[in-house]
Amino acid sequence: MSHNPEIDDLLVRDGGTIRDALAVIDHNAQGICFVVDGGGKLVGVITDGDIRRALIAGRTLQQPLTDVMERNFTALPVTAPAERIQEKFTSAVRHIPLLDERGVPVDCANLSRAHRIQVMSPQLDGNELNYVTECMRTGWISSQGAFVKKFEAQFGERCAMPHALAVSNGTVAIHLALEALGVGEGDEVIVPDLTFAASINTILHARATPVIADVHPDTWTLDPAEVERLITPRTKAIMPVHLYGHPCHMDELMAIARKHKLFVVEDCAEALGALYKGKPVGSFGDAATFSFFGNKTITTGEGGMTLFRDPAVAERAIVLRDHGMDKQKRYWHQMVGYNYRMTNVQAAIGVAQLERLDEFVQAKRNLAAVYNAGLAAIAGVTLPPEEEWAFNGFWLYSCILGESFGMQRDELMEKMMRNGVETRPLFYPLHEMPPYREFVLPGQRFEVSTRLSQAGISLPSSVTITAAEQESVLNAMRSIHGTRKLHAAV
Ligand SMILES: Cc1ncc(COP(=O)(O)O)c(C=O)c1O
């Protein structure tokens, strides 16, 4: 019978101490180990909970592990059919050792592995299929059609901006905003260090010069004091990015923009539904952009939206979006444009998703409340921000690990994955990555973004996540952290 090498991480010899069992559990991050005798035969099981209870009851780590071992354990022959294994899983029994004919563990059935909890997956069980079917039935599958117009109108209204243009993704949404505003060569655009790369890439696509600014520790978004310091006579625009769903310090940023006559392009890709002092993000600047990639608060598969305040700029953007073609005289090109159009099929999905936006945002906020309550009890975890003036859309629930957490972020991510929980690191700071290093100014430092980026982790945040799955995420965090604390303390 073949032997799965991963089983070795779970094994401890019966001659060892409780400390040995704890070391094995800390290493494997499964909250459990299997005790084997000299012949390799399984004789007992020990969980992290067993060790914790034993220590509370006054036992010491030097005592034999057989003192705390459960002899009455669940195990199955490695030849057992999958259904039989499945029946044995309970909320308490998540690991089932699989034994060969001599009683030696050769594999382990793991409930967490059978069911991976993803960071994000879309919810598409409203009117999406109906509306897409309508596109198919009527043949309106390209970029003309009623759904595009409807999506634009409803989206613009929702974000309190007069002109909305549906586009192919959130990246071109930003590029279109910059080009339509006339931002280009010789202009500087201030962008936060902590963001997805599309924010800075699009500045470079427009042939402008990005100026990278550190973020504010309270919101993880563009720090107005840094922005003010970085303004030069060439500064043309500021790009606040409402990161992970938290709005930026808009009053301060808008005041700076007014004072220096700068454009403001809000990158709202991650913050649909978020409010700043009761007003929707995207309603403050000259332009605002959104992404409807599959992991966003609402999705169209790929897709984006650009909002404009000024009708003349919006008109220019409509032409740029459609190859620079004259609106009256077809095939006459008055400028070098792009094909940035959204299809009617994408927009059909978007209209259906928009119908459920409030429900999705509420689900994200409920999810954040559950994580906040669970993680507040774990030492060394800083919860995501929500300033008193902010209504966080909690697109992607992210927290920061302090030193007292006792483990680096990357190790935690790896251990969470072993528990069937996908996680994500916070974005890497722009200033560290090769294409953007040349834009770091002499002596410039990015203390806040560097610290957040190194220690930040994002947890599964789908609106589809179940209460049981969220509890599994929290249990994995508690178990990994608790075992490490115990191991480090002794
Ligand atoms: C802050 C930010 N800006 C822009 C984008 C780009 O959007 P897209 O992936 O739709 O091009 C994303 C996400 O992907 C994002 O998170």
Short mmCIF file of C-alpha atoms and ligand atoms in Angstrom, two decimals:
data_model
loop_
_atom_site.label_atom_id
_atom_site.label_comp_id
_atom_site.label_asym_id
_atom_site.label_seq_id
_atom_site.Cartn_x
_atom_site.Cartn_y
_atom_site.Cartn_z
CA MET A 1 0.00 0.00 0.00
CA SER A 2 1.49 3.34 -0.98
CA HIS A 3 2.40 5.82 1.68
CA ASN A 4 1.53 9.52 1.35
CA PRO A 5 4.62 11.44 2.55
CA GLU A 6 2.39 14.16 4.01
CA ILE A 7 1.35 11.73 6.74
CA ASP A 8 4.86 12.01 8.24
CA ASP A 9 4.09 15.59 9.36
CA LEU A 10 1.32 14.24 11.56
CA LEU A 11 3.20 11.46 13.35
CA VAL A 12 4.81 11.41 16.80
CA ARG A 13 6.39 8.44 18.64
CA ASP A 14 4.66 7.11 21.75
CA GLY A 15 7.86 7.39 23.81
CA GLY A 16 7.84 11.21 23.53
CA THR A 17 6.63 13.98 25.79
CA ILE A 18 3.69 16.34 25.51
CA ARG A 19 6.23 18.92 24.30
CA ASP A 20 7.11 16.66 21.34
CA ALA A 21 3.44 16.39 20.40
CA LEU A 22 3.08 20.17 20.62
CA ALA A 23 6.07 20.69 18.32
CA VAL A 24 4.57 18.33 15.73
CA ILE A 25 1.19 20.14 15.87
CA ASP A 26 2.85 23.56 15.62
CA HIS A 27 4.74 22.40 12.55
CA ASN A 28 1.88 20.72 10.74
CA ALA A 29 -0.70 23.44 11.61
CA GLN A 30 -3.46 20.82 11.56
CA GLY A 31 -4.31 21.01 15.26
CA ILE A 32 -3.71 17.27 15.60
CA CYS A 33 -1.05 14.54 15.67
CA PHE A 34 -1.14 10.75 15.49
CA VAL A 35 0.80 8.72 18.04
CA VAL A 36 2.54 5.60 16.72
CA ASP A 37 4.42 2.83 18.49
CA GLY A 38 7.83 1.38 17.61
CA GLY A 39 6.29 -0.70 14.85
CA GLY A 40 4.64 2.38 13.31
CA LYS A 41 1.17 1.28 14.45
CA LEU A 42 -1.35 3.95 15.41
CA VAL A 43 -2.03 3.89 19.16
CA GLY A 44 -3.62 7.28 19.85
CA VAL A 45 -4.51 10.79 18.74
CA ILE A 46 -3.69 14.15 20.39
CA THR A 47 -5.26 17.50 19.49
CA ASP A 48 -4.10 21.00 20.41
CA GLY A 49 -7.19 21.19 22.63
CA ASP A 50 -6.11 18.04 24.52
CA ILE A 51 -2.75 19.66 25.29
CA ARG A 52 -4.27 22.97 26.33
CA ARG A 53 -6.73 21.26 28.68
CA ALA A 54 -3.96 19.09 30.16
CA LEU A 55 -1.78 22.13 30.90
CA ILE A 56 -4.70 23.96 32.50
CA ALA A 57 -5.31 20.87 34.63
CA GLY A 58 -1.72 21.13 35.90
CA ARG A 59 0.21 18.71 33.73
CA THR A 60 3.63 19.74 32.43
CA LEU A 61 5.11 19.47 28.97
CA GLN A 62 7.75 17.03 30.23
CA GLN A 63 5.15 14.37 31.00
CA PRO A 64 4.72 11.46 28.60
CA LEU A 65 2.39 12.25 25.75
CA THR A 66 0.59 8.99 26.38
CA ASP A 67 -0.92 10.74 29.46
CA VAL A 68 -3.02 13.02 27.26
CA MET A 69 -3.49 10.80 24.24
CA GLU A 70 -6.98 9.75 23.12
CA ARG A 71 -6.94 5.97 22.71
CA ASN A 72 -10.48 5.80 21.47
CA PHE A 73 -9.99 7.44 18.09
CA THR A 74 -11.64 7.35 14.66
CA ALA A 75 -9.57 5.61 11.97
CA LEU A 76 -10.37 3.69 8.80
CA PRO A 77 -8.60 1.25 6.49
CA VAL A 78 -6.90 3.04 3.60
CA THR A 79 -9.03 0.92 1.28
CA ALA A 80 -12.27 2.40 2.70
CA PRO A 81 -14.58 3.87 0.03
CA ALA A 82 -14.89 7.66 -0.08
CA GLU A 83 -18.53 7.61 1.12
CA ARG A 84 -17.56 5.68 4.23
CA ILE A 85 -14.84 8.22 5.02
CA GLN A 86 -17.25 11.09 4.40
CA GLU A 87 -19.75 9.66 6.91
CA LYS A 88 -17.17 9.72 9.68
CA PHE A 89 -16.43 13.44 9.44
CA THR A 90 -18.07 15.62 12.09
CA SER A 91 -17.38 19.17 13.24
CA ALA A 92 -14.97 17.65 15.80
CA VAL A 93 -13.47 14.91 13.60
CA ARG A 94 -11.81 16.69 10.67
CA HIS A 95 -8.84 14.33 10.24
CA ILE A 96 -9.21 10.59 9.81
CA PRO A 97 -6.04 8.48 9.80
CA LEU A 98 -6.12 5.83 7.08
CA LEU A 99 -4.36 2.61 8.07
CA ASP A 100 -2.77 -0.26 6.20
CA GLU A 101 -3.49 -3.86 7.14
CA ARG A 102 -0.94 -3.69 10.00
CA GLY A 103 -2.64 -0.62 11.55
CA VAL A 104 0.11 1.76 10.32
CA PRO A 105 -1.11 5.23 9.18
CA VAL A 106 -0.28 5.65 5.48
CA ASP A 107 -2.56 8.60 4.68
CA CYS A 108 -4.98 11.01 6.28
CA ALA A 109 -8.42 12.08 5.08
CA ASN A 110 -8.77 15.77 5.75
CA LEU A 111 -12.12 17.54 5.67
CA SER A 112 -10.47 20.94 5.13
CA ARG A 113 -8.61 19.68 2.10
CA ALA A 114 -11.79 18.24 0.57
CA HIS A 115 -13.38 21.67 0.77
CA ARG A 116 -11.17 24.69 0.06
CA ILE A 117 -12.53 28.05 1.17
CA GLN A 118 -11.73 30.54 -1.57
CA VAL A 119 -10.79 34.16 -1.03
CA MET A 120 -13.52 35.30 -3.38
CA SER A 121 -16.16 33.82 -5.62
CA PRO A 122 -19.05 35.57 -7.35
CA GLN A 123 -22.75 35.17 -6.59
CA LEU A 124 -24.66 34.88 -9.86
CA ASP A 125 -28.00 33.41 -8.88
CA GLY A 126 -30.23 36.46 -9.45
CA ASN A 127 -31.38 37.66 -12.88
CA GLU A 128 -27.98 37.17 -14.54
CA LEU A 129 -28.99 34.12 -16.57
CA ASN A 130 -32.35 35.65 -17.60
CA TYR A 131 -30.76 38.81 -18.88
CA VAL A 132 -27.89 37.04 -20.64
CA THR A 133 -30.44 34.72 -22.26
CA GLU A 134 -32.29 37.79 -23.51
CA CYS A 135 -29.06 38.95 -25.21
CA MET A 136 -28.74 35.55 -26.86
CA ARG A 137 -32.35 35.42 -27.97
CA THR A 138 -32.26 38.90 -29.47
CA GLY A 139 -28.74 38.71 -30.90
CA TRP A 140 -27.55 41.83 -29.03
CA ILE A 141 -24.32 40.35 -27.78
CA SER A 142 -21.80 42.99 -28.83
CA SER A 143 -21.27 46.48 -27.48
CA GLN A 144 -24.58 47.97 -28.62
CA GLY A 145 -27.80 47.11 -26.87
CA ALA A 146 -30.21 48.10 -24.17
CA PHE A 147 -28.32 46.61 -21.24
CA VAL A 148 -25.24 48.81 -21.78
CA LYS A 149 -27.38 51.96 -21.65
CA LYS A 150 -29.35 50.69 -18.66
CA PHE A 151 -26.24 49.67 -16.73
CA GLU A 152 -24.63 53.05 -17.33
CA ALA A 153 -27.72 55.00 -16.31
CA GLN A 154 -28.35 52.99 -13.16
CA PHE A 155 -24.71 52.95 -12.14
CA GLY A 156 -24.25 56.70 -12.62
CA GLU A 157 -27.35 57.37 -10.56
CA ARG A 158 -26.21 55.05 -7.81
CA CYS A 159 -22.85 56.83 -7.59
CA ALA A 160 -24.34 60.31 -7.93
CA MET A 161 -22.30 61.20 -11.02
CA PRO A 162 -23.96 62.52 -14.20
CA HIS A 163 -22.02 60.64 -16.90
CA ALA A 164 -21.23 56.92 -16.79
CA LEU A 165 -19.35 54.99 -19.49
CA ALA A 166 -19.23 51.21 -19.37
CA VAL A 167 -15.83 49.87 -20.45
CA SER A 168 -14.02 46.55 -20.83
CA ASN A 169 -12.27 46.48 -17.46
CA GLY A 170 -11.24 48.57 -14.47
CA THR A 171 -7.77 49.24 -15.85
CA VAL A 172 -8.88 50.85 -19.09
CA ALA A 173 -11.50 52.71 -17.03
CA ILE A 174 -8.64 54.61 -15.36
CA HIS A 175 -6.70 55.08 -18.58
CA LEU A 176 -9.79 56.49 -20.28
CA ALA A 177 -10.36 58.90 -17.37
CA LEU A 178 -6.79 60.20 -17.58
CA GLU A 179 -6.80 60.57 -21.37
CA ALA A 180 -10.20 62.23 -21.47
CA LEU A 181 -9.07 64.74 -18.86
CA GLY A 182 -6.01 65.45 -21.01
CA VAL A 183 -3.45 64.08 -18.58
CA GLY A 184 -0.34 63.15 -20.55
CA GLU A 185 3.35 63.67 -21.18
CA GLY A 186 5.03 66.04 -18.75
CA ASP A 187 2.21 65.77 -16.20
CA GLU A 188 2.65 64.27 -12.75
CA VAL A 189 -0.04 62.17 -11.10
CA ILE A 190 0.12 61.34 -7.40
CA VAL A 191 -0.76 57.72 -6.65
CA PRO A 192 -0.64 55.75 -3.37
CA ASP A 193 2.18 53.26 -2.79
CA LEU A 194 -0.27 50.64 -1.55
CA THR A 195 -2.63 49.72 -4.38
CA PHE A 196 -3.09 47.29 -7.23
CA ALA A 197 -0.61 48.00 -10.03
CA ALA A 198 -3.31 49.07 -12.50
CA SER A 199 -3.48 52.42 -10.68
CA ILE A 200 0.11 53.28 -11.61
CA ASN A 201 0.27 51.35 -14.91
CA THR A 202 -2.48 53.50 -16.37
CA ILE A 203 -0.59 56.69 -15.50
CA LEU A 204 2.33 55.27 -17.47
CA HIS A 205 0.01 54.20 -20.31
CA ALA A 206 -1.05 57.87 -20.51
CA ARG A 207 2.68 58.78 -20.74
CA ALA A 208 2.41 60.84 -17.57
CA THR A 209 4.82 60.53 -14.63
CA PRO A 210 3.64 58.76 -11.49
CA VAL A 211 4.60 60.26 -8.15
CA ILE A 212 4.25 57.66 -5.42
CA ALA A 213 2.97 58.71 -1.99
CA ASP A 214 2.87 56.82 1.30
CA VAL A 215 -0.50 55.94 2.81
CA HIS A 216 -2.15 57.03 6.05
CA PRO A 217 -1.87 54.49 8.89
CA ASP A 218 -5.52 54.95 9.94
CA THR A 219 -7.09 54.20 6.58
CA TRP A 220 -4.31 52.54 4.51
CA THR A 221 -5.19 55.07 1.76
CA LEU A 222 -3.46 58.12 0.24
CA ASP A 223 -2.09 60.35 3.03
CA PRO A 224 -3.15 63.97 2.36
CA ALA A 225 -0.07 65.34 4.17
CA GLU A 226 2.19 63.29 1.85
CA VAL A 227 0.25 64.46 -1.20
CA GLU A 228 0.69 68.09 -0.21
CA ARG A 229 4.44 67.56 0.19
CA LEU A 230 4.77 65.97 -3.25
CA ILE A 231 3.04 68.67 -5.28
CA THR A 232 5.18 70.41 -7.91
CA PRO A 233 4.33 72.79 -10.74
CA ARG A 234 3.95 69.72 -12.97
CA THR A 235 1.35 68.00 -10.80
CA LYS A 236 -1.82 67.57 -12.82
CA ALA A 237 -3.89 65.02 -10.92
CA ILE A 238 -4.31 63.02 -7.71
CA MET A 239 -5.52 59.44 -7.76
CA PRO A 240 -7.08 58.44 -4.43
CA VAL A 241 -7.61 54.67 -4.27
CA HIS A 242 -10.33 53.55 -1.85
CA LEU A 243 -8.38 50.49 -0.78
CA TYR A 244 -10.09 47.23 0.24
CA GLY A 245 -13.36 49.14 0.53
CA HIS A 246 -12.29 51.95 2.88
CA PRO A 247 -12.85 55.49 1.59
CA CYS A 248 -9.96 57.94 1.37
CA HIS A 249 -9.70 61.24 3.29
CA MET A 250 -11.75 63.03 0.62
CA ASP A 251 -12.30 66.43 2.27
CA GLU A 252 -8.57 66.95 2.73
CA LEU A 253 -7.68 65.62 -0.72
CA MET A 254 -10.34 67.72 -2.45
CA ALA A 255 -9.15 70.82 -0.60
CA ILE A 256 -5.60 70.20 -1.83
CA ALA A 257 -6.88 69.64 -5.37
CA ARG A 258 -8.87 72.88 -5.33
CA LYS A 259 -5.96 74.84 -3.89
CA HIS A 260 -3.55 73.62 -6.59
CA LYS A 261 -6.12 73.26 -9.41
CA LEU A 262 -5.60 69.52 -9.83
CA PHE A 263 -7.83 66.85 -11.28
CA VAL A 264 -9.00 64.10 -8.95
CA VAL A 265 -9.49 60.63 -10.42
CA GLU A 266 -10.93 58.29 -7.81
CA ASP A 267 -9.98 54.63 -8.27
CA CYS A 268 -13.02 52.96 -6.73
CA ALA A 269 -12.32 49.45 -8.10
CA GLU A 270 -12.46 47.99 -4.59
CA ALA A 271 -15.02 50.20 -2.97
CA LEU A 272 -18.38 50.06 -4.73
CA GLY A 273 -21.00 50.71 -2.04
CA ALA A 274 -18.62 52.51 0.32
CA LEU A 275 -19.56 55.95 1.63
CA TYR A 276 -17.51 58.95 2.74
CA LYS A 277 -19.52 61.05 5.19
CA GLY A 278 -22.67 59.51 3.77
CA LYS A 279 -21.80 60.17 0.11
CA PRO A 280 -20.82 57.42 -2.35
CA VAL A 281 -17.15 57.07 -3.25
CA GLY A 282 -16.69 58.15 -6.84
CA SER A 283 -18.89 61.22 -6.42
CA PHE A 284 -16.14 63.61 -5.30
CA GLY A 285 -13.59 63.99 -8.08
CA ASP A 286 -13.57 64.89 -11.76
CA ALA A 287 -13.68 61.24 -12.71
CA ALA A 288 -14.10 57.91 -10.94
CA THR A 289 -13.41 54.38 -12.06
CA PHE A 290 -14.73 50.95 -11.08
CA SER A 291 -13.81 47.34 -11.84
CA PHE A 292 -16.21 44.44 -12.31
CA PHE A 293 -13.59 41.70 -12.39
CA GLY A 294 -14.83 38.37 -11.02
CA ASN A 295 -13.64 39.07 -7.48
CA LYS A 296 -15.19 42.53 -7.16
CA THR A 297 -18.27 43.51 -5.13
CA ILE A 298 -20.33 43.23 -8.32
CA THR A 299 -18.97 41.50 -11.39
CA THR A 300 -19.51 41.31 -15.14
CA GLY A 301 -16.70 38.75 -15.59
CA GLU A 302 -14.36 41.42 -16.87
CA GLY A 303 -15.64 44.96 -16.99
CA GLY A 304 -15.38 48.48 -15.69
CA MET A 305 -17.04 51.88 -15.51
CA THR A 306 -15.74 55.43 -15.76
CA LEU A 307 -17.78 58.28 -14.32
CA PHE A 308 -17.33 61.92 -15.30
CA ARG A 309 -18.61 65.16 -13.88
CA ASP A 310 -18.00 67.41 -16.92
CA PRO A 311 -20.16 66.64 -19.99
CA ALA A 312 -17.45 67.79 -22.41
CA VAL A 313 -14.90 65.41 -20.89
CA ALA A 314 -17.44 62.60 -20.99
CA GLU A 315 -18.08 63.32 -24.69
CA ARG A 316 -14.36 63.10 -25.40
CA ALA A 317 -14.22 59.79 -23.51
CA ILE A 318 -17.10 58.37 -25.56
CA VAL A 319 -15.10 59.06 -28.73
CA LEU A 320 -11.85 57.70 -27.23
CA ARG A 321 -13.67 54.52 -26.13
CA ASP A 322 -14.79 53.89 -29.71
CA HIS A 323 -11.52 54.12 -31.71
CA GLY A 324 -11.58 57.93 -31.72
CA MET A 325 -14.32 57.74 -34.35
CA ASP A 326 -16.47 60.78 -35.08
CA LYS A 327 -19.94 60.23 -33.65
CA GLN A 328 -21.69 61.80 -36.64
CA LYS A 329 -19.38 60.69 -39.45
CA ARG A 330 -18.71 56.96 -39.12
CA TYR A 331 -15.17 55.78 -39.97
CA TRP A 332 -13.87 59.34 -39.73
CA HIS A 333 -11.33 59.43 -36.90
CA GLN A 334 -10.74 62.70 -35.18
CA MET A 335 -8.25 61.32 -32.61
CA VAL A 336 -6.26 58.19 -31.81
CA GLY A 337 -8.71 56.16 -29.81
CA TYR A 338 -9.13 52.72 -28.30
CA ASN A 339 -11.62 49.91 -28.28
CA TYR A 340 -12.59 50.04 -24.62
CA ARG A 341 -16.26 49.14 -25.02
CA MET A 342 -18.23 46.79 -22.77
CA THR A 343 -20.46 44.17 -24.39
CA ASN A 344 -24.20 43.99 -23.90
CA VAL A 345 -23.72 40.51 -22.41
CA GLN A 346 -21.40 41.88 -19.74
CA ALA A 347 -23.78 44.76 -19.08
CA ALA A 348 -26.68 42.30 -18.76
CA ILE A 349 -24.80 40.58 -15.96
CA GLY A 350 -23.99 44.00 -14.49
CA VAL A 351 -27.63 45.10 -14.39
CA ALA A 352 -28.55 41.89 -12.57
CA GLN A 353 -25.66 42.30 -10.14
CA LEU A 354 -26.52 45.94 -9.46
CA GLU A 355 -30.02 44.86 -8.39
CA ARG A 356 -28.35 43.07 -5.50
CA LEU A 357 -25.64 45.58 -4.60
CA ASP A 358 -27.17 46.60 -1.25
CA GLU A 359 -27.58 42.96 -0.29
CA PHE A 360 -23.94 42.20 -1.24
CA VAL A 361 -22.56 45.18 0.68
CA GLN A 362 -24.62 44.21 3.74
CA ALA A 363 -23.31 40.64 3.46
CA LYS A 364 -19.72 41.96 3.33
CA ARG A 365 -20.33 44.12 6.37
CA ASN A 366 -21.87 41.21 8.30
CA LEU A 367 -18.91 39.06 7.34
CA ALA A 368 -16.54 41.77 8.59
CA ALA A 369 -18.42 42.01 11.90
CA VAL A 370 -18.04 38.25 12.43
CA TYR A 371 -14.31 38.35 11.62
CA ASN A 372 -13.83 41.42 13.83
CA ALA A 373 -15.49 39.71 16.79
CA GLY A 374 -13.45 36.53 16.33
CA LEU A 375 -10.10 38.15 15.63
CA ALA A 376 -10.35 40.76 18.39
CA ALA A 377 -9.71 37.92 20.82
CA ILE A 378 -6.43 36.92 19.13
CA ALA A 379 -3.36 38.76 20.39
CA GLY A 380 -1.42 40.72 17.81
CA VAL A 381 -4.14 41.09 15.17
CA THR A 382 -5.05 44.64 14.11
CA LEU A 383 -8.52 44.76 12.61
CA PRO A 384 -9.26 46.59 9.33
CA PRO A 385 -10.01 50.30 9.64
CA GLU A 386 -13.38 51.95 9.68
CA GLU A 387 -13.09 55.62 10.55
CA GLU A 388 -16.16 57.15 12.19
CA TRP A 389 -16.83 59.13 8.99
CA ALA A 390 -16.54 56.05 6.83
CA PHE A 391 -18.89 53.33 5.66
CA ASN A 392 -16.46 50.62 4.63
CA GLY A 393 -17.60 48.41 1.76
CA PHE A 394 -15.29 45.63 3.10
CA TRP A 395 -14.55 44.38 -0.39
CA LEU A 396 -11.73 42.17 0.91
CA TYR A 397 -11.44 41.71 4.66
CA SER A 398 -7.82 42.37 5.58
CA CYS A 399 -6.02 42.56 8.90
CA ILE A 400 -2.49 43.22 10.09
CA LEU A 401 -0.35 40.85 12.17
CA GLY A 402 1.67 42.48 14.91
CA GLU A 403 4.81 41.09 16.48
CA SER A 404 2.83 39.60 19.36
CA PHE A 405 1.00 37.37 16.90
CA GLY A 406 4.15 35.25 17.00
CA MET A 407 4.33 34.34 13.32
CA GLN A 408 5.18 36.06 10.06
CA ARG A 409 2.40 36.63 7.55
CA ASP A 410 3.77 34.22 4.92
CA GLU A 411 4.01 31.35 7.40
CA LEU A 412 0.42 31.99 8.50
CA MET A 413 -0.73 31.97 4.87
CA GLU A 414 0.98 28.66 4.27
CA LYS A 415 -0.55 27.14 7.42
CA MET A 416 -4.01 28.47 6.57
CA MET A 417 -3.73 26.81 3.15
CA ARG A 418 -2.96 23.50 4.87
CA ASN A 419 -6.28 24.01 6.65
CA GLY A 420 -8.07 24.47 3.34
CA VAL A 421 -8.29 28.26 3.70
CA GLU A 422 -7.05 30.44 0.83
CA THR A 423 -5.70 33.83 1.88
CA ARG A 424 -3.93 36.73 0.11
CA PRO A 425 -1.08 38.98 1.11
CA LEU A 426 -1.77 42.72 1.10
CA PHE A 427 -0.51 44.38 -2.10
CA TYR A 428 3.25 44.75 -2.42
CA PRO A 429 4.26 48.42 -2.22
CA LEU A 430 4.62 49.90 -5.70
CA HIS A 431 7.96 51.51 -4.86
CA GLU A 432 9.59 48.08 -4.35
CA MET A 433 8.65 46.60 -7.74
CA PRO A 434 10.99 46.83 -10.76
CA PRO A 435 8.90 48.91 -13.19
CA TYR A 436 8.20 51.62 -10.61
CA ARG A 437 11.47 51.94 -8.66
CA GLU A 438 12.69 54.72 -10.92
CA PHE A 439 9.82 56.92 -9.71
CA VAL A 440 11.00 56.92 -6.09
CA LEU A 441 12.28 60.39 -5.25
CA PRO A 442 15.68 60.81 -3.57
CA GLY A 443 15.39 60.14 0.16
CA GLN A 444 11.73 59.17 -0.14
CA ARG A 445 10.45 56.69 2.46
CA PHE A 446 7.31 54.62 2.61
CA GLU A 447 7.16 53.47 6.20
CA VAL A 448 3.43 52.91 6.51
CA SER A 449 2.84 51.08 3.24
CA THR A 450 5.92 48.91 3.81
CA ARG A 451 4.80 47.89 7.29
CA LEU A 452 1.21 47.20 6.26
CA SER A 453 2.25 45.29 3.17
CA GLN A 454 4.64 43.01 5.05
CA ALA A 455 2.20 42.13 7.81
CA GLY A 456 -1.17 42.29 6.08
CA ILE A 457 -3.31 39.31 5.18
CA SER A 458 -6.68 39.16 3.43
CA LEU A 459 -9.18 36.48 4.40
CA PRO A 460 -11.97 34.79 2.42
CA SER A 461 -14.55 37.52 1.81
CA SER A 462 -17.11 36.17 -0.66
CA VAL A 463 -20.71 37.06 -0.15
CA THR A 464 -21.28 33.34 -0.72
CA ILE A 465 -19.29 32.28 2.35
CA THR A 466 -21.36 30.32 4.88
CA ALA A 467 -21.36 30.86 8.65
CA ALA A 468 -19.74 27.43 9.03
CA GLU A 469 -16.97 28.33 6.57
CA GLN A 470 -16.27 31.60 8.35
CA GLU A 471 -16.10 29.71 11.62
CA SER A 472 -13.60 27.32 10.01
CA VAL A 473 -11.43 30.29 8.96
CA LEU A 474 -11.51 31.66 12.50
CA ASN A 475 -10.90 28.24 14.03
CA ALA A 476 -7.87 27.74 11.81
CA MET A 477 -6.48 31.14 12.87
CA ARG A 478 -7.14 30.39 16.56
CA SER A 479 -5.63 26.93 16.42
CA ILE A 480 -2.49 27.96 14.47
CA HIS A 481 -1.93 30.99 16.68
CA GLY A 482 -2.77 29.18 19.96
CA THR A 483 -0.40 26.30 19.24
CA ARG A 484 2.42 28.67 18.29
CA LYS A 485 1.90 30.71 21.48
CA LEU A 486 1.96 27.60 23.62
CA HIS A 487 5.00 26.23 21.83
CA ALA A 488 6.86 29.56 22.07
CA ALA A 489 6.01 29.98 25.75
CA VAL A 490 7.52 26.66 26.90
C1 LIG B 1 -7.37 49.40 -6.99
C2 LIG B 1 -7.60 48.73 -8.31
N1 LIG B 1 -7.51 49.47 -9.42
C3 LIG B 1 -7.73 48.94 -10.63
C4 LIG B 1 -8.03 47.61 -10.79
C5 LIG B 1 -8.13 47.06 -12.18
O1 LIG B 1 -9.34 46.51 -12.49
P1 LIG B 1 -9.43 45.35 -13.61
O2 LIG B 1 -8.87 44.12 -13.03
O3 LIG B 1 -10.91 45.25 -13.87
O4 LIG B 1 -8.69 45.81 -14.81
C6 LIG B 1 -8.15 46.80 -9.64
C7 LIG B 1 -8.49 45.39 -9.66
O5 LIG B 1 -8.33 44.53 -10.34
C8 LIG B 1 -7.92 47.38 -8.37
O6 LIG B 1 -7.97 46.63 -7.28
#
